[in-house]
């Protein structure tokens, strides 16, 4: 009888944790990746909320938080990695910079902004400027509140982070590492942009002009 009781107790001890594991709530999803750091001009053109809160950034009430990795890059963008570093260590150094800065210049963009997106950014920028105009002497207010200085600090941090990332990728290139510890070379063979090329709108508003003769008339169709 005592043996049966011991077996029953052992069975309950084994089943109990399994049942608790089945009834336990699922583990929370991993936190989303942090968004890249943006300047005040980028924030106000990004959304309606960014445009509406432009005066608060002029008063230095809202400030862009600069990640620690960018502040460290400002201190020494060419700091050498630890002695004896390898590709995994370089990847661990590059990934936080990618999170703070966004995609690097070596990656090909999926597609350019369309006209609607550009018009939206222009309208949001105009709305943000209109909202900021309610602050008298806005330029002096930005200086006195420290908003202008902080915006300059954000731009310098983004620039230093880009230099730091390029330096680390150069080290990875020399060691034969794989991306993200080295440039992706997706743009290899891409011709440089021609600054003198005539701009062709994506959505032209009229048909191209017909060719004309030296006399200024349209040439007639050839006879068959």
PDB file of C-alpha atoms in Angstrom:
ATOM      1  CA  UNK A   1       0.000   0.000   0.000  1.00  0.00           C
ATOM      2  CA  UNK A   2       2.808   2.320   0.908  1.00  0.00           C
ATOM      3  CA  UNK A   3       4.511   1.450  -2.407  1.00  0.00           C
ATOM      4  CA  UNK A   4       1.390   2.475  -4.350  1.00  0.00           C
ATOM      5  CA  UNK A   5       1.280   5.768  -2.462  1.00  0.00           C
ATOM      6  CA  UNK A   6       4.912   6.477  -3.272  1.00  0.00           C
ATOM      7  CA  UNK A   7       4.344   5.724  -6.965  1.00  0.00           C
ATOM      8  CA  UNK A   8       1.293   8.022  -7.022  1.00  0.00           C
ATOM      9  CA  UNK A   9       3.237  10.842  -5.371  1.00  0.00           C
ATOM     10  CA  UNK A  10       6.101  10.419  -7.835  1.00  0.00           C
ATOM     11  CA  UNK A  11       3.682  10.538 -10.766  1.00  0.00           C
ATOM     12  CA  UNK A  12       2.075  13.715  -9.526  1.00  0.00           C
ATOM     13  CA  UNK A  13       5.497  15.270  -9.046  1.00  0.00           C
ATOM     14  CA  UNK A  14       6.348  14.534 -12.687  1.00  0.00           C
ATOM     15  CA  UNK A  15       3.012  15.575 -14.141  1.00  0.00           C
ATOM     16  CA  UNK A  16       2.736  18.768 -12.097  1.00  0.00           C
ATOM     17  CA  UNK A  17       5.566  20.721 -13.738  1.00  0.00           C
ATOM     18  CA  UNK A  18       4.480  19.589 -17.213  1.00  0.00           C
ATOM     19  CA  UNK A  19       0.923  20.773 -16.636  1.00  0.00           C
ATOM     20  CA  UNK A  20       2.183  24.032 -15.212  1.00  0.00           C
ATOM     21  CA  UNK A  21       4.378  24.518 -18.269  1.00  0.00           C
ATOM     22  CA  UNK A  22       1.407  23.927 -20.559  1.00  0.00           C
ATOM     23  CA  UNK A  23      -0.775  26.395 -18.669  1.00  0.00           C
ATOM     24  CA  UNK A  24       1.967  28.991 -18.269  1.00  0.00           C
ATOM     25  CA  UNK A  25       1.536  32.130 -20.396  1.00  0.00           C
ATOM     26  CA  UNK A  26       3.771  32.376 -23.479  1.00  0.00           C
ATOM     27  CA  UNK A  27       7.009  34.261 -23.133  1.00  0.00           C
ATOM     28  CA  UNK A  28       6.780  37.892 -24.248  1.00  0.00           C
ATOM     29  CA  UNK A  29       8.101  38.702 -27.725  1.00  0.00           C
ATOM     30  CA  UNK A  30      11.554  40.257 -27.983  1.00  0.00           C
ATOM     31  CA  UNK A  31      11.583  44.039 -27.771  1.00  0.00           C
ATOM     32  CA  UNK A  32      11.520  45.791 -31.147  1.00  0.00           C
ATOM     33  CA  UNK A  33      14.753  47.136 -32.540  1.00  0.00           C
ATOM     34  CA  UNK A  34      15.416  50.759 -31.710  1.00  0.00           C
ATOM     35  CA  UNK A  35      14.773  53.249 -34.472  1.00  0.00           C
ATOM     36  CA  UNK A  36      17.680  55.138 -36.010  1.00  0.00           C
ATOM     37  CA  UNK A  37      18.544  58.530 -34.559  1.00  0.00           C
ATOM     38  CA  UNK A  38      16.956  61.415 -36.450  1.00  0.00           C
ATOM     39  CA  UNK A  39      17.617  65.122 -36.488  1.00  0.00           C
ATOM     40  CA  UNK A  40      14.883  67.620 -35.667  1.00  0.00           C
ATOM     41  CA  UNK A  41      14.332  68.339 -39.358  1.00  0.00           C
ATOM     42  CA  UNK A  42      13.850  64.630 -40.083  1.00  0.00           C
ATOM     43  CA  UNK A  43      11.467  64.180 -37.152  1.00  0.00           C
ATOM     44  CA  UNK A  44       9.189  67.061 -38.136  1.00  0.00           C
ATOM     45  CA  UNK A  45       8.901  65.725 -41.712  1.00  0.00           C
ATOM     46  CA  UNK A  46       8.272  62.160 -40.602  1.00  0.00           C
ATOM     47  CA  UNK A  47       4.763  62.351 -39.156  1.00  0.00           C
ATOM     48  CA  UNK A  48       1.983  64.714 -38.134  1.00  0.00           C
ATOM     49  CA  UNK A  49       2.975  64.248 -34.508  1.00  0.00           C
ATOM     50  CA  UNK A  50       6.528  65.307 -35.313  1.00  0.00           C
ATOM     51  CA  UNK A  51       5.261  68.426 -37.075  1.00  0.00           C
ATOM     52  CA  UNK A  52       2.925  69.333 -34.201  1.00  0.00           C
ATOM     53  CA  UNK A  53       5.639  68.945 -31.552  1.00  0.00           C
ATOM     54  CA  UNK A  54       8.175  71.126 -33.383  1.00  0.00           C
ATOM     55  CA  UNK A  55       7.659  74.044 -30.927  1.00  0.00           C
ATOM     56  CA  UNK A  56       8.454  71.732 -28.004  1.00  0.00           C
ATOM     57  CA  UNK A  57      11.769  70.842 -29.619  1.00  0.00           C
ATOM     58  CA  UNK A  58      12.472  74.539 -30.170  1.00  0.00           C
ATOM     59  CA  UNK A  59      11.942  75.045 -26.426  1.00  0.00           C
ATOM     60  CA  UNK A  60      14.207  72.044 -25.718  1.00  0.00           C
ATOM     61  CA  UNK A  61      11.370  70.273 -23.915  1.00  0.00           C
ATOM     62  CA  UNK A  62      11.545  67.334 -26.317  1.00  0.00           C
ATOM     63  CA  UNK A  63      15.044  66.165 -27.188  1.00  0.00           C
ATOM     64  CA  UNK A  64      16.426  63.423 -29.377  1.00  0.00           C
ATOM     65  CA  UNK A  65      18.147  60.818 -27.226  1.00  0.00           C
ATOM     66  CA  UNK A  66      21.650  60.048 -28.453  1.00  0.00           C
ATOM     67  CA  UNK A  67      22.636  56.375 -27.997  1.00  0.00           C
ATOM     68  CA  UNK A  68      25.720  55.603 -25.973  1.00  0.00           C
ATOM     69  CA  UNK A  69      27.442  54.014 -28.960  1.00  0.00           C
ATOM     70  CA  UNK A  70      27.323  57.313 -30.864  1.00  0.00           C
ATOM     71  CA  UNK A  71      28.640  59.292 -27.897  1.00  0.00           C
ATOM     72  CA  UNK A  72      31.564  56.869 -27.646  1.00  0.00           C
ATOM     73  CA  UNK A  73      32.173  57.299 -31.380  1.00  0.00           C
ATOM     74  CA  UNK A  74      32.367  61.067 -30.878  1.00  0.00           C
ATOM     75  CA  UNK A  75      35.063  60.558 -28.240  1.00  0.00           C
ATOM     76  CA  UNK A  76      37.282  58.447 -30.545  1.00  0.00           C
ATOM     77  CA  UNK A  77      35.856  57.241 -33.873  1.00  0.00           C
ATOM     78  CA  UNK A  78      39.098  55.411 -34.683  1.00  0.00           C
ATOM     79  CA  UNK A  79      39.478  53.536 -31.411  1.00  0.00           C
ATOM     80  CA  UNK A  80      41.155  50.178 -32.092  1.00  0.00           C
ATOM     81  CA  UNK A  81      39.218  47.016 -31.224  1.00  0.00           C
ATOM     82  CA  UNK A  82      40.611  44.784 -28.466  1.00  0.00           C
ATOM     83  CA  UNK A  83      43.889  43.048 -29.256  1.00  0.00           C
ATOM     84  CA  UNK A  84      43.446  39.797 -31.137  1.00  0.00           C
ATOM     85  CA  UNK A  85      39.974  40.728 -32.392  1.00  0.00           C
ATOM     86  CA  UNK A  86      38.198  38.518 -34.910  1.00  0.00           C
ATOM     87  CA  UNK A  87      35.184  38.840 -37.168  1.00  0.00           C
ATOM     88  CA  UNK A  88      32.583  38.023 -34.456  1.00  0.00           C
ATOM     89  CA  UNK A  89      33.962  40.841 -32.302  1.00  0.00           C
ATOM     90  CA  UNK A  90      33.725  43.270 -35.224  1.00  0.00           C
ATOM     91  CA  UNK A  91      30.126  42.237 -35.867  1.00  0.00           C
ATOM     92  CA  UNK A  92      29.285  42.961 -32.217  1.00  0.00           C
ATOM     93  CA  UNK A  93      30.773  46.435 -32.650  1.00  0.00           C
ATOM     94  CA  UNK A  94      29.054  47.210 -35.964  1.00  0.00           C
ATOM     95  CA  UNK A  95      25.524  46.057 -35.137  1.00  0.00           C
ATOM     96  CA  UNK A  96      24.837  48.687 -32.441  1.00  0.00           C
ATOM     97  CA  UNK A  97      25.957  51.329 -34.927  1.00  0.00           C
ATOM     98  CA  UNK A  98      23.571  49.933 -37.544  1.00  0.00           C
ATOM     99  CA  UNK A  99      20.746  50.107 -35.003  1.00  0.00           C
ATOM    100  CA  UNK A 100      21.566  53.728 -34.173  1.00  0.00           C
ATOM    101  CA  UNK A 101      22.272  54.950 -37.713  1.00  0.00           C
ATOM    102  CA  UNK A 102      20.080  52.798 -39.941  1.00  0.00           C
ATOM    103  CA  UNK A 103      21.200  51.204 -43.228  1.00  0.00           C
ATOM    104  CA  UNK A 104      24.687  52.052 -44.429  1.00  0.00           C
ATOM    105  CA  UNK A 105      25.536  53.659 -47.763  1.00  0.00           C
ATOM    106  CA  UNK A 106      26.818  50.362 -49.173  1.00  0.00           C
ATOM    107  CA  UNK A 107      23.268  48.958 -49.366  1.00  0.00           C
ATOM    108  CA  UNK A 108      21.065  49.492 -52.405  1.00  0.00           C
ATOM    109  CA  UNK A 109      17.779  51.194 -51.624  1.00  0.00           C
ATOM    110  CA  UNK A 110      14.657  49.230 -52.464  1.00  0.00           C
ATOM    111  CA  UNK A 111      13.101  52.162 -54.313  1.00  0.00           C
ATOM    112  CA  UNK A 112      13.207  55.910 -54.300  1.00  0.00           C
ATOM    113  CA  UNK A 113      10.560  58.057 -52.710  1.00  0.00           C
ATOM    114  CA  UNK A 114       7.572  58.644 -54.930  1.00  0.00           C
ATOM    115  CA  UNK A 115       5.971  62.008 -55.525  1.00  0.00           C
ATOM    116  CA  UNK A 116       3.263  61.449 -52.902  1.00  0.00           C
ATOM    117  CA  UNK A 117       5.849  60.710 -50.198  1.00  0.00           C
ATOM    118  CA  UNK A 118       7.897  63.773 -51.082  1.00  0.00           C
ATOM    119  CA  UNK A 119       4.792  65.952 -51.121  1.00  0.00           C
ATOM    120  CA  UNK A 120       3.827  64.574 -47.718  1.00  0.00           C
ATOM    121  CA  UNK A 121       7.224  65.403 -46.241  1.00  0.00           C
ATOM    122  CA  UNK A 122       7.104  68.893 -47.746  1.00  0.00           C
ATOM    123  CA  UNK A 123       3.643  69.512 -46.290  1.00  0.00           C
ATOM    124  CA  UNK A 124       4.673  68.248 -42.849  1.00  0.00           C
ATOM    125  CA  UNK A 125       7.773  70.438 -42.912  1.00  0.00           C
ATOM    126  CA  UNK A 126       5.661  73.464 -43.781  1.00  0.00           C
ATOM    127  CA  UNK A 127       3.218  72.624 -40.983  1.00  0.00           C
ATOM    128  CA  UNK A 128       6.077  72.312 -38.500  1.00  0.00           C
ATOM    129  CA  UNK A 129       7.484  75.684 -39.551  1.00  0.00           C
ATOM    130  CA  UNK A 130       4.036  77.234 -39.185  1.00  0.00           C
ATOM    131  CA  UNK A 131       3.681  75.773 -35.697  1.00  0.00           C
ATOM    132  CA  UNK A 132       7.134  77.062 -34.724  1.00  0.00           C
ATOM    133  CA  UNK A 133       6.287  80.572 -35.946  1.00  0.00           C
ATOM    134  CA  UNK A 134       4.079  81.061 -32.870  1.00  0.00           C
ATOM    135  CA  UNK A 135       7.283  81.369 -30.826  1.00  0.00           C
ATOM    136  CA  UNK A 136       8.543  84.970 -30.998  1.00  0.00           C
ATOM    137  CA  UNK A 137      12.255  85.348 -31.692  1.00  0.00           C
ATOM    138  CA  UNK A 138      12.482  81.635 -32.397  1.00  0.00           C
ATOM    139  CA  UNK A 139      16.165  81.745 -33.311  1.00  0.00           C
ATOM    140  CA  UNK A 140      17.120  83.371 -29.997  1.00  0.00           C
ATOM    141  CA  UNK A 141      14.833  81.030 -28.074  1.00  0.00           C
ATOM    142  CA  UNK A 142      16.568  78.011 -29.598  1.00  0.00           C
ATOM    143  CA  UNK A 143      19.941  79.422 -28.568  1.00  0.00           C
ATOM    144  CA  UNK A 144      18.874  80.291 -25.035  1.00  0.00           C
ATOM    145  CA  UNK A 145      17.117  76.995 -24.367  1.00  0.00           C
ATOM    146  CA  UNK A 146      19.993  74.913 -25.728  1.00  0.00           C
ATOM    147  CA  UNK A 147      17.865  73.371 -28.488  1.00  0.00           C
ATOM    148  CA  UNK A 148      20.205  74.546 -31.230  1.00  0.00           C
ATOM    149  CA  UNK A 149      23.237  73.187 -29.410  1.00  0.00           C
ATOM    150  CA  UNK A 150      21.563  69.816 -28.895  1.00  0.00           C
ATOM    151  CA  UNK A 151      20.586  69.577 -32.568  1.00  0.00           C
ATOM    152  CA  UNK A 152      24.187  70.254 -33.508  1.00  0.00           C
ATOM    153  CA  UNK A 153      25.272  67.542 -31.057  1.00  0.00           C
ATOM    154  CA  UNK A 154      22.886  65.066 -32.699  1.00  0.00           C
ATOM    155  CA  UNK A 155      24.283  65.827 -36.158  1.00  0.00           C
ATOM    156  CA  UNK A 156      27.856  65.492 -34.922  1.00  0.00           C
ATOM    157  CA  UNK A 157      27.012  62.180 -33.232  1.00  0.00           C
ATOM    158  CA  UNK A 158      25.479  60.797 -36.426  1.00  0.00           C
ATOM    159  CA  UNK A 159      28.548  61.863 -38.419  1.00  0.00           C
ATOM    160  CA  UNK A 160      30.973  60.345 -35.902  1.00  0.00           C
ATOM    161  CA  UNK A 161      28.975  57.117 -35.841  1.00  0.00           C
ATOM    162  CA  UNK A 162      29.190  56.878 -39.622  1.00  0.00           C
ATOM    163  CA  UNK A 163      32.959  57.362 -39.494  1.00  0.00           C
ATOM    164  CA  UNK A 164      33.254  54.725 -36.766  1.00  0.00           C
ATOM    165  CA  UNK A 165      31.220  52.216 -38.741  1.00  0.00           C
ATOM    166  CA  UNK A 166      33.267  52.786 -41.889  1.00  0.00           C
ATOM    167  CA  UNK A 167      36.498  52.295 -39.928  1.00  0.00           C
ATOM    168  CA  UNK A 168      35.307  49.006 -38.422  1.00  0.00           C
ATOM    169  CA  UNK A 169      34.116  47.754 -41.797  1.00  0.00           C
ATOM    170  CA  UNK A 170      37.504  48.582 -43.246  1.00  0.00           C
ATOM    171  CA  UNK A 171      39.133  46.409 -40.588  1.00  0.00           C
ATOM    172  CA  UNK A 172      36.681  43.639 -41.396  1.00  0.00           C
ATOM    173  CA  UNK A 173      37.439  43.959 -45.102  1.00  0.00           C
ATOM    174  CA  UNK A 174      41.147  43.505 -44.386  1.00  0.00           C
ATOM    175  CA  UNK A 175      40.424  40.329 -42.410  1.00  0.00           C
ATOM    176  CA  UNK A 176      38.015  38.900 -44.974  1.00  0.00           C
ATOM    177  CA  UNK A 177      34.963  39.043 -42.714  1.00  0.00           C
ATOM    178  CA  UNK A 178      31.374  38.798 -43.898  1.00  0.00           C
ATOM    179  CA  UNK A 179      28.768  41.557 -43.628  1.00  0.00           C
ATOM    180  CA  UNK A 180      27.893  43.406 -41.484  1.00  0.00           C
ATOM    181  CA  UNK A 181      31.559  43.464 -40.425  1.00  0.00           C
ATOM    182  CA  UNK A 182      32.538  44.405 -43.966  1.00  0.00           C
ATOM    183  CA  UNK A 183      30.899  46.389 -46.792  1.00  0.00           C
ATOM    184  CA  UNK A 184      28.283  44.473 -48.748  1.00  0.00           C
ATOM    185  CA  UNK A 185      29.551  45.731 -52.138  1.00  0.00           C
ATOM    186  CA  UNK A 186      25.989  45.697 -53.457  1.00  0.00           C
ATOM    187  CA  UNK A 187      26.763  48.884 -55.384  1.00  0.00           C
ATOM    188  CA  UNK A 188      29.838  47.483 -57.102  1.00  0.00           C
ATOM    189  CA  UNK A 189      29.928  48.653 -60.720  1.00  0.00           C
ATOM    190  CA  UNK A 190      27.346  51.403 -60.218  1.00  0.00           C
ATOM    191  CA  UNK A 191      28.277  54.425 -62.368  1.00  0.00           C
ATOM    192  CA  UNK A 192      28.655  57.740 -60.562  1.00  0.00           C
ATOM    193  CA  UNK A 193      25.776  60.202 -60.910  1.00  0.00           C
ATOM    194  CA  UNK A 194      26.010  62.719 -63.719  1.00  0.00           C
ATOM    195  CA  UNK A 195      25.447  66.231 -62.294  1.00  0.00           C
ATOM    196  CA  UNK A 196      24.847  67.596 -65.804  1.00  0.00           C
ATOM    197  CA  UNK A 197      22.167  65.076 -66.737  1.00  0.00           C
ATOM    198  CA  UNK A 198      18.836  66.609 -67.590  1.00  0.00           C
ATOM    199  CA  UNK A 199      16.126  65.976 -65.034  1.00  0.00           C
ATOM    200  CA  UNK A 200      13.348  63.751 -66.350  1.00  0.00           C
ATOM    201  CA  UNK A 201      10.250  63.794 -64.139  1.00  0.00           C
ATOM    202  CA  UNK A 202       8.839  60.431 -63.168  1.00  0.00           C
ATOM    203  CA  UNK A 203       5.319  61.616 -63.971  1.00  0.00           C
ATOM    204  CA  UNK A 204       5.567  64.205 -66.799  1.00  0.00           C
ATOM    205  CA  UNK A 205       2.720  66.676 -67.075  1.00  0.00           C
ATOM    206  CA  UNK A 206       2.956  67.078 -70.856  1.00  0.00           C
ATOM    207  CA  UNK A 207       4.250  65.271 -73.888  1.00  0.00           C
ATOM    208  CA  UNK A 208       7.786  66.018 -75.056  1.00  0.00           C
ATOM    209  CA  UNK A 209       8.145  68.722 -77.674  1.00  0.00           C
ATOM    210  CA  UNK A 210       8.122  67.504 -81.277  1.00  0.00           C
ATOM    211  CA  UNK A 211      11.317  68.026 -83.275  1.00  0.00           C
ATOM    212  CA  UNK A 212      11.406  71.133 -85.408  1.00  0.00           C
ATOM    213  CA  UNK A 213      13.188  72.204 -88.566  1.00  0.00           C
ATOM    214  CA  UNK A 214      15.642  75.128 -88.628  1.00  0.00           C
ATOM    215  CA  UNK A 215      12.734  77.268 -89.849  1.00  0.00           C
ATOM    216  CA  UNK A 216      10.799  76.473 -86.667  1.00  0.00           C
ATOM    217  CA  UNK A 217       8.172  74.205 -88.268  1.00  0.00           C
ATOM    218  CA  UNK A 218       7.359  70.593 -87.523  1.00  0.00           C
ATOM    219  CA  UNK A 219       8.819  68.285 -90.163  1.00  0.00           C
ATOM    220  CA  UNK A 220       6.269  66.459 -92.280  1.00  0.00           C
ATOM    221  CA  UNK A 221       6.043  62.694 -92.281  1.00  0.00           C
ATOM    222  CA  UNK A 222       8.081  60.987 -95.032  1.00  0.00           C
ATOM    223  CA  UNK A 223       6.142  59.891 -98.088  1.00  0.00           C
ATOM    224  CA  UNK A 224       5.754  56.199 -98.795  1.00  0.00           C
TER     225      UNK A 224
END
